[in-house]
CSV table of C-alpha atoms in Angstrom, one decimal:
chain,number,residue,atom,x,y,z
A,529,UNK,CA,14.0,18.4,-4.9
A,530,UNK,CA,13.2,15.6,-7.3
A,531,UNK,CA,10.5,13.1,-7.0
A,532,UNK,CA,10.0,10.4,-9.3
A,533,UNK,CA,6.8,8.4,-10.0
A,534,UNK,CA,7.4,4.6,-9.8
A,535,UNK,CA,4.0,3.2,-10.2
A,536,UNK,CA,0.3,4.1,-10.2
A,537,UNK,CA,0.9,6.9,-12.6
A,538,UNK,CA,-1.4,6.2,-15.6
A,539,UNK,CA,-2.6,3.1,-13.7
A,540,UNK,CA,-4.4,1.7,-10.3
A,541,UNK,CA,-1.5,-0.5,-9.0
A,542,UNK,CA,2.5,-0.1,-8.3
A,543,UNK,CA,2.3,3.2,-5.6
A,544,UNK,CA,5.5,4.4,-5.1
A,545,UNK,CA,7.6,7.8,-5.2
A,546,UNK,CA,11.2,8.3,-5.0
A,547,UNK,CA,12.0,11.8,-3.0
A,548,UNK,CA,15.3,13.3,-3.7
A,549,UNK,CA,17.2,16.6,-2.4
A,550,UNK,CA,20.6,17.7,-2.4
A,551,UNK,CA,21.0,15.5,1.0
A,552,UNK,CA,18.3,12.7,1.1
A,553,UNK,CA,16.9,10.0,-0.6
A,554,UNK,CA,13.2,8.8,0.6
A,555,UNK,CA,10.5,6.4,-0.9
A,556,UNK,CA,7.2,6.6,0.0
A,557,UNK,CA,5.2,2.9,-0.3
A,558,UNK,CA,7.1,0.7,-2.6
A,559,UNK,CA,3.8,-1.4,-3.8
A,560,UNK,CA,3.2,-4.3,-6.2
A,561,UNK,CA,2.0,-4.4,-9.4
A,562,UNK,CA,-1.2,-6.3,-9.7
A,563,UNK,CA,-4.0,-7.3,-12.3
A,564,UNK,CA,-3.2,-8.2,-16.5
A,565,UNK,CA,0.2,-7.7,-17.7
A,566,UNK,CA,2.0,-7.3,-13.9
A,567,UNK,CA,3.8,-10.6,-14.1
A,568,UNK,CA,7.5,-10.9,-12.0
A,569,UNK,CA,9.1,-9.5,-14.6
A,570,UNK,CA,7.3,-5.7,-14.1
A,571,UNK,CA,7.7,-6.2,-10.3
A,572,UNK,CA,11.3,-7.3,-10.8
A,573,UNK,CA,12.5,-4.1,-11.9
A,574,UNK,CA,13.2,-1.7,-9.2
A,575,UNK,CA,15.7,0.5,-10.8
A,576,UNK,CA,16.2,3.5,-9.9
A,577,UNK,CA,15.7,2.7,-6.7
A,578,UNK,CA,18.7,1.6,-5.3
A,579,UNK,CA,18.5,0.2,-1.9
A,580,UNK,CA,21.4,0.5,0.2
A,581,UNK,CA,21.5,4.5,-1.3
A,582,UNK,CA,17.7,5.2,0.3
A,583,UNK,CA,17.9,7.4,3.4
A,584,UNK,CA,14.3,6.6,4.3
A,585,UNK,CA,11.2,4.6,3.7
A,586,UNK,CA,7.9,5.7,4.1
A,587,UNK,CA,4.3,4.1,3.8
A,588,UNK,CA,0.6,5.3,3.3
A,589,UNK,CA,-0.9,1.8,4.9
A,590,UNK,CA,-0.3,-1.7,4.2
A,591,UNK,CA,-2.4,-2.7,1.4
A,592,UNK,CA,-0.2,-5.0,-1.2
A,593,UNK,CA,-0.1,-2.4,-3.9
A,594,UNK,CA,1.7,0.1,-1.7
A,595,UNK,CA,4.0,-1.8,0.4
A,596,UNK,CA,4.4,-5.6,-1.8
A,597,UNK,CA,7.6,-4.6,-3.2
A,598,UNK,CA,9.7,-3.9,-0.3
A,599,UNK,CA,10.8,-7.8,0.2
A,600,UNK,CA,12.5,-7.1,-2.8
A,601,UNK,CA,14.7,-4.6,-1.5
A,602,UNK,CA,17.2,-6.5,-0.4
A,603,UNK,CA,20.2,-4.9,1.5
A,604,UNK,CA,18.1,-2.3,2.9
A,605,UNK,CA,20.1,-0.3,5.8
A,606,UNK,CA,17.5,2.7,6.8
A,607,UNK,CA,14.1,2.5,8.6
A,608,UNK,CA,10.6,2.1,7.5
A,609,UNK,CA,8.3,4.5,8.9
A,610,UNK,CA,4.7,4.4,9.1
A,611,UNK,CA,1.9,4.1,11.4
A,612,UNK,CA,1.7,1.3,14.2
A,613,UNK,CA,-1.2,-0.8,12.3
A,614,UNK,CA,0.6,-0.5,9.4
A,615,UNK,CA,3.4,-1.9,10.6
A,616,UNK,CA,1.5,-5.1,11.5
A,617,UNK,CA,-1.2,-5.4,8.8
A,618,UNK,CA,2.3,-4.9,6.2
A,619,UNK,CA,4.1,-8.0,7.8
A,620,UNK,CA,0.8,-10.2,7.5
A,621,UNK,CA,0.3,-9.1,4.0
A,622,UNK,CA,3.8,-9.6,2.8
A,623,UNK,CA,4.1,-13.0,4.6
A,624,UNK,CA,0.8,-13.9,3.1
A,625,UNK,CA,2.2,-12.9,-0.5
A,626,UNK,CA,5.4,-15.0,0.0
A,627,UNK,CA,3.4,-18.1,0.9
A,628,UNK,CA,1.0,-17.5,-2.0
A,629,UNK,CA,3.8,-17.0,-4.5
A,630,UNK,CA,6.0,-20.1,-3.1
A,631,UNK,CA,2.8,-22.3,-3.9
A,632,UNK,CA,2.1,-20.9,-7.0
A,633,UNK,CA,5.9,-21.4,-8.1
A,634,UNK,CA,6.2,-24.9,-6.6
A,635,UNK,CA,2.7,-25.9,-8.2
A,636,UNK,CA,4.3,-24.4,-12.2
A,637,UNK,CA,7.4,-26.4,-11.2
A,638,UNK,CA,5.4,-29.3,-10.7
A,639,UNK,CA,3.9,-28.9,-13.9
A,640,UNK,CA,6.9,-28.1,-16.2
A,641,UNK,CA,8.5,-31.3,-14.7
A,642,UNK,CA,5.7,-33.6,-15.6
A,643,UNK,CA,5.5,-31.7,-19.1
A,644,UNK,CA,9.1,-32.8,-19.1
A,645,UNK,CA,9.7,-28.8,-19.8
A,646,UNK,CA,13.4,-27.4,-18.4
A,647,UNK,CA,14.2,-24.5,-16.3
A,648,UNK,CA,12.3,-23.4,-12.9
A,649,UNK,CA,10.1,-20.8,-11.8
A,650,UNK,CA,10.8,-18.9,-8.7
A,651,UNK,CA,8.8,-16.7,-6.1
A,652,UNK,CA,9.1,-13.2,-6.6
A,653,UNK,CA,10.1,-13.2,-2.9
A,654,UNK,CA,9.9,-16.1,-0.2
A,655,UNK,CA,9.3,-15.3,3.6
A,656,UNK,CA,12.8,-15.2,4.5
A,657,UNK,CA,12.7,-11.8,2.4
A,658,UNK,CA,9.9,-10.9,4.6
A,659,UNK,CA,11.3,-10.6,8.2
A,660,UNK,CA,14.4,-8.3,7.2
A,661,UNK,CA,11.7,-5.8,6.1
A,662,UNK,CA,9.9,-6.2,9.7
A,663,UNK,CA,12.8,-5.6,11.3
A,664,UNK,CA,13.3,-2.0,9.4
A,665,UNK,CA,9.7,-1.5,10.8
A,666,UNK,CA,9.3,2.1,13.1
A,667,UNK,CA,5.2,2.6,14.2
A,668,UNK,CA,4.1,6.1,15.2
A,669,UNK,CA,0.9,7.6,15.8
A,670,UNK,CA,-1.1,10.1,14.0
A,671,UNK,CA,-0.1,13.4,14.0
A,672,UNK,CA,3.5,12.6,15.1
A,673,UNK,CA,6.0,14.2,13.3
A,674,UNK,CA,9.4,12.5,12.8
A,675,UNK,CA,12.7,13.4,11.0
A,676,UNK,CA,12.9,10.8,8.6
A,677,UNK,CA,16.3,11.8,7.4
A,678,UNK,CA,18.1,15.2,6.9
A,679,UNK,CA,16.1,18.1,6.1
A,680,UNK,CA,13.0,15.8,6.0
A,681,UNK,CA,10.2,15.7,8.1
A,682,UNK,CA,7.2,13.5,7.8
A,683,UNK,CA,3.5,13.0,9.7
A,684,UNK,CA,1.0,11.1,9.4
A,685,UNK,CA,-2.6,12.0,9.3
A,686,UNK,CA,-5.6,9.5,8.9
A,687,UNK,CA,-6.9,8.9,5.5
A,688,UNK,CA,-9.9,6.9,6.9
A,689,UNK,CA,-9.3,3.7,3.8
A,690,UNK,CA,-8.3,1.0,6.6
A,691,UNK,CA,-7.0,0.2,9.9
A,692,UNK,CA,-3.4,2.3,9.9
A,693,UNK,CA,-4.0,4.0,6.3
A,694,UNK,CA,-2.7,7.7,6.5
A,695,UNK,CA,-2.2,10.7,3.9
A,696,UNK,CA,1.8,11.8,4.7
A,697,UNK,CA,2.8,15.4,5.1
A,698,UNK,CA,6.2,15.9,4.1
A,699,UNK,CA,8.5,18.8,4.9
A,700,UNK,CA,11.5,19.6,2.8
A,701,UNK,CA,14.3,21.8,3.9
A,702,UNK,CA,16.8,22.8,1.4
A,703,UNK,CA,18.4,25.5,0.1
A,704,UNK,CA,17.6,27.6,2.7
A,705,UNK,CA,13.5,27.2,1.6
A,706,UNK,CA,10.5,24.6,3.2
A,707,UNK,CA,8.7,23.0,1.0
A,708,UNK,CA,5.4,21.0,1.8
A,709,UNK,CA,4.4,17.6,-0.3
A,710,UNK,CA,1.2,15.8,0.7
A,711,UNK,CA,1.1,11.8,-0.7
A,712,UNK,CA,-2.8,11.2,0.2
A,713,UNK,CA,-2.8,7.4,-0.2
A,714,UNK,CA,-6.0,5.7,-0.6
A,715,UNK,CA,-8.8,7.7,1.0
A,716,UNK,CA,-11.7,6.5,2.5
A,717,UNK,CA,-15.3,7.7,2.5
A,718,UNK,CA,-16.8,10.2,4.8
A,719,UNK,CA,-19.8,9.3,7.5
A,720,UNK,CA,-18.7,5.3,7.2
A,721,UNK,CA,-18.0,2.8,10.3
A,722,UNK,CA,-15.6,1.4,12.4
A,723,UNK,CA,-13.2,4.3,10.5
A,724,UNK,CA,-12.8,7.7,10.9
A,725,UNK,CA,-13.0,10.3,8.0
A,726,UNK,CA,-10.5,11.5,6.3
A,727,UNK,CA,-8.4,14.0,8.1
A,728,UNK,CA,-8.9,17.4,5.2
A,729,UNK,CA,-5.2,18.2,3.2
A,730,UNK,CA,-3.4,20.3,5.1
A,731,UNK,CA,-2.0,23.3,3.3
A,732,UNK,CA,0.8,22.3,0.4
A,733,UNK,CA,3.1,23.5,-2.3
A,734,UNK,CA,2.5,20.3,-3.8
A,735,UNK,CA,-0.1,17.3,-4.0
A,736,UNK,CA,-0.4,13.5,-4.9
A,737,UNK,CA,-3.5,12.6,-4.7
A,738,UNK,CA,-5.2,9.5,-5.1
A,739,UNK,CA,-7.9,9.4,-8.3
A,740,UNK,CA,-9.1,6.0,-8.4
A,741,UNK,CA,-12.8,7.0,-8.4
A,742,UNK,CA,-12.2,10.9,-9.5
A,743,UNK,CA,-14.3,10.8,-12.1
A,744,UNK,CA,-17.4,9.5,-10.7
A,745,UNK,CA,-20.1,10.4,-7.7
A,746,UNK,CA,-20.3,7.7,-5.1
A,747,UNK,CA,-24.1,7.0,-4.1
A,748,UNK,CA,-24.4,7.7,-0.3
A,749,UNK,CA,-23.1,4.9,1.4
A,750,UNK,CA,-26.8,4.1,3.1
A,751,UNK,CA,-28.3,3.7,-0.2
A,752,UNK,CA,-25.9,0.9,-1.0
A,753,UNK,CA,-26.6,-0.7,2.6
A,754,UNK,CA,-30.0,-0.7,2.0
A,755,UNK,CA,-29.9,-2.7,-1.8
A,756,UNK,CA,-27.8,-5.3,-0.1
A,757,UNK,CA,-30.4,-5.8,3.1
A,758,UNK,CA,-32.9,-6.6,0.0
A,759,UNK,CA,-31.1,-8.9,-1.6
A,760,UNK,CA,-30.0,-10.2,1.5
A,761,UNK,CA,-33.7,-10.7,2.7
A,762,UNK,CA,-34.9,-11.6,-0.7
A,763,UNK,CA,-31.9,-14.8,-0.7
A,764,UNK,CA,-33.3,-15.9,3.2
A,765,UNK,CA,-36.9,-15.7,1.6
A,766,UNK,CA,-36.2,-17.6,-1.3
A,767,UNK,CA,-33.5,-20.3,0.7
A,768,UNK,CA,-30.8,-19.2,-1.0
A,769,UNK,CA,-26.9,-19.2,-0.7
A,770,UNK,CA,-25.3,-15.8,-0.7
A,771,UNK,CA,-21.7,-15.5,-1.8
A,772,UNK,CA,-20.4,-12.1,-1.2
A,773,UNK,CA,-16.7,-11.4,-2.9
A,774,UNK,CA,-14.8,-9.0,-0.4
A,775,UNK,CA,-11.2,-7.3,0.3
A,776,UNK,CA,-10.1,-9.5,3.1
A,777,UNK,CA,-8.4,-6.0,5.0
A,778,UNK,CA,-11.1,-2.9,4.8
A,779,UNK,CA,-14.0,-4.1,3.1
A,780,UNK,CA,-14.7,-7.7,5.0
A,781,UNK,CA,-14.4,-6.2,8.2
A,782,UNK,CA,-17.1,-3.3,7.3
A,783,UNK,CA,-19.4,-6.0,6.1
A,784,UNK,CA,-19.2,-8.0,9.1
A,785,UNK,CA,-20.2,-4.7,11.2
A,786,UNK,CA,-23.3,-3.8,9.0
C-alpha cells in the first residue's frame, strides 16, 4: 500500500490522499487550496491523480478545502462515497464556488478589456463541472461499512466538525494481510451543540490526523460563550451595531442556537 499526501501536509488547506494497493486506487477528499499564494495555478495541478485510473472517491465532509477540487476531475467514472449531508452540503458548496469564481473571472475580464490588456481569465471550474460530480454522489450513514473497491473497505464515523463531517476507517486487504488507516478529518469539540462529539479513533495500524489547533489548549467552550454575552450586552447598552464574522456552514449555525 502506498498513500500519497496531496495537500494539507505542511499547511491548513488542500486535504487530500491518494490510496494505492496492488488492486485499487482511492482518494480521500480532493479539497481546494485557499488563503495567500493558492491562485488557479496550485489548484490546477492535480497530477498524480489521474481520474479515469481512480477506483474510488472518498470524503471526510463537505467543507471547500476537502471536497473543492473534485469539479476539476473531469472524466471521472467511479463513485463518490461519503455521508448523506455530505453529499448535499458538497453540491451547494461547489455550486456556490463555481458561481463565485465565474463572477470573479467575468469582473478581471471586464477590467483587462477596458485596460485594453489581451488574453482572458477563466474560472477554475464553472457549474456545468459541478453536476457531473453530483451525479458520482453515493450517501451512507454512520457506521455503515461499504466496499469502496477491491480489497477496500470504508466507514464512516462522526467527527462532530459539522453537519455530515466523519473520520473514515479504512480497511486494506492485500497480500494476504488487513491493514487499518484512520483519515480523521476535521474534528469538532467535545460537550458543544446541535453536534455530537467526536466518535474516539478506533484501533489502527496507521493515522492521519488533523492538527490544526495541536499545539494549543482550547478555553472551555462556556467561557468563550460567556465573553461574547458581555459584549453582546455591553453593544445593546451602549446602542451599538455588532458585526460578527462567521463560517457560513458550522460556525453560523452554532451562533444562531446560542
Amino acid at each position: 500500500m502506498k498513500i500519497t499526501l496531496l495537500g494539507a501536509a505542511g499547511e491548513v488547506t488542500g486535504s487530500g490522499y491518494l490510496v494505492e494497493t496492488a488492486r485499487a486506487r482511492v482518494l480521500v477528499d480532493f479539497g481546494m487550496f485557499q488563503g495567500r499564494g493558492s491562485g488557479n495555478g496550485k489548484n490546477a495541478e492535480i497530477d498524480p491523480v489521474v481520474p479515469h485510473r481512480l477506483d474510488a472517491v472518498v470524503l471526510t465532509h463537505a467543507h471547500l478545502d476537502h471536497v473543492g477540487r473534485l469539479p476539476l476531475l473531469r472524466g471521472l467514472q467511479c463513485a463518490i462515497h461519503a455521508t448523506r449531508p455530505t453529499c448535499e452540503l458538497a453540491e451547494l458548496i461547489m455550486m456556490d464556488s463555481a458561481r463565485i469564481q465565474e463572477g470573479d473571472a467575468a469582473r478581471e475580464n471586464r477590467w483587462r478589456e477596458r485596460a485594453g490588456e489581451e488574453g482572458e481569465v477563466k474560472p477554475l471550474y464553472t457549474a456545468d463541472d459541478v453536476k457531473p460530480v453530483v451525479e458520482r454522489f453515493r450517501g451512507y450513514a454512520y457506521g455503515e461499512e461499504v466496499e469502496v473497491a477491491s480489497g477496500v473497505v470504508v466507514q464512516f464515523q462522526d467527527a462532530g466538525h459539522i453537519l455530515g463531517s466523519s473520520s473514515i476507517l479504512m480497511k486494506v486487504r492485500e497480500d494476504g494481510q488487513e491493514r487499518r488507516v484512520v483519515f480523521s478529518g476535521d474534528l469538532g469539540q467535545s460537550c458543544m451543540p446541535i453536534l455530537r462529539d467526536p466518535v474516539p479513533c478506533p484501533p489502527a495500524d496507521l493515522v492521519f490526523l488533523e492538527s490544526t489547533y495541536g499545539d494549543r489548549n482550547h478555553r472551555p467552550a462556556d467561557q468563550t460563550l460567556a465573553e461574547l454575552k458581555g459584549i453582546l450586552e455591553q453593544s445593546a447598552w451602549q446602542k451599538r451595531k455588532v458585526l460578527v464574522p462567521s463560517f457560513a456552514i458550522g460556525r453560523a449555525q452554532l451562533l444562531l442556537h446560542v
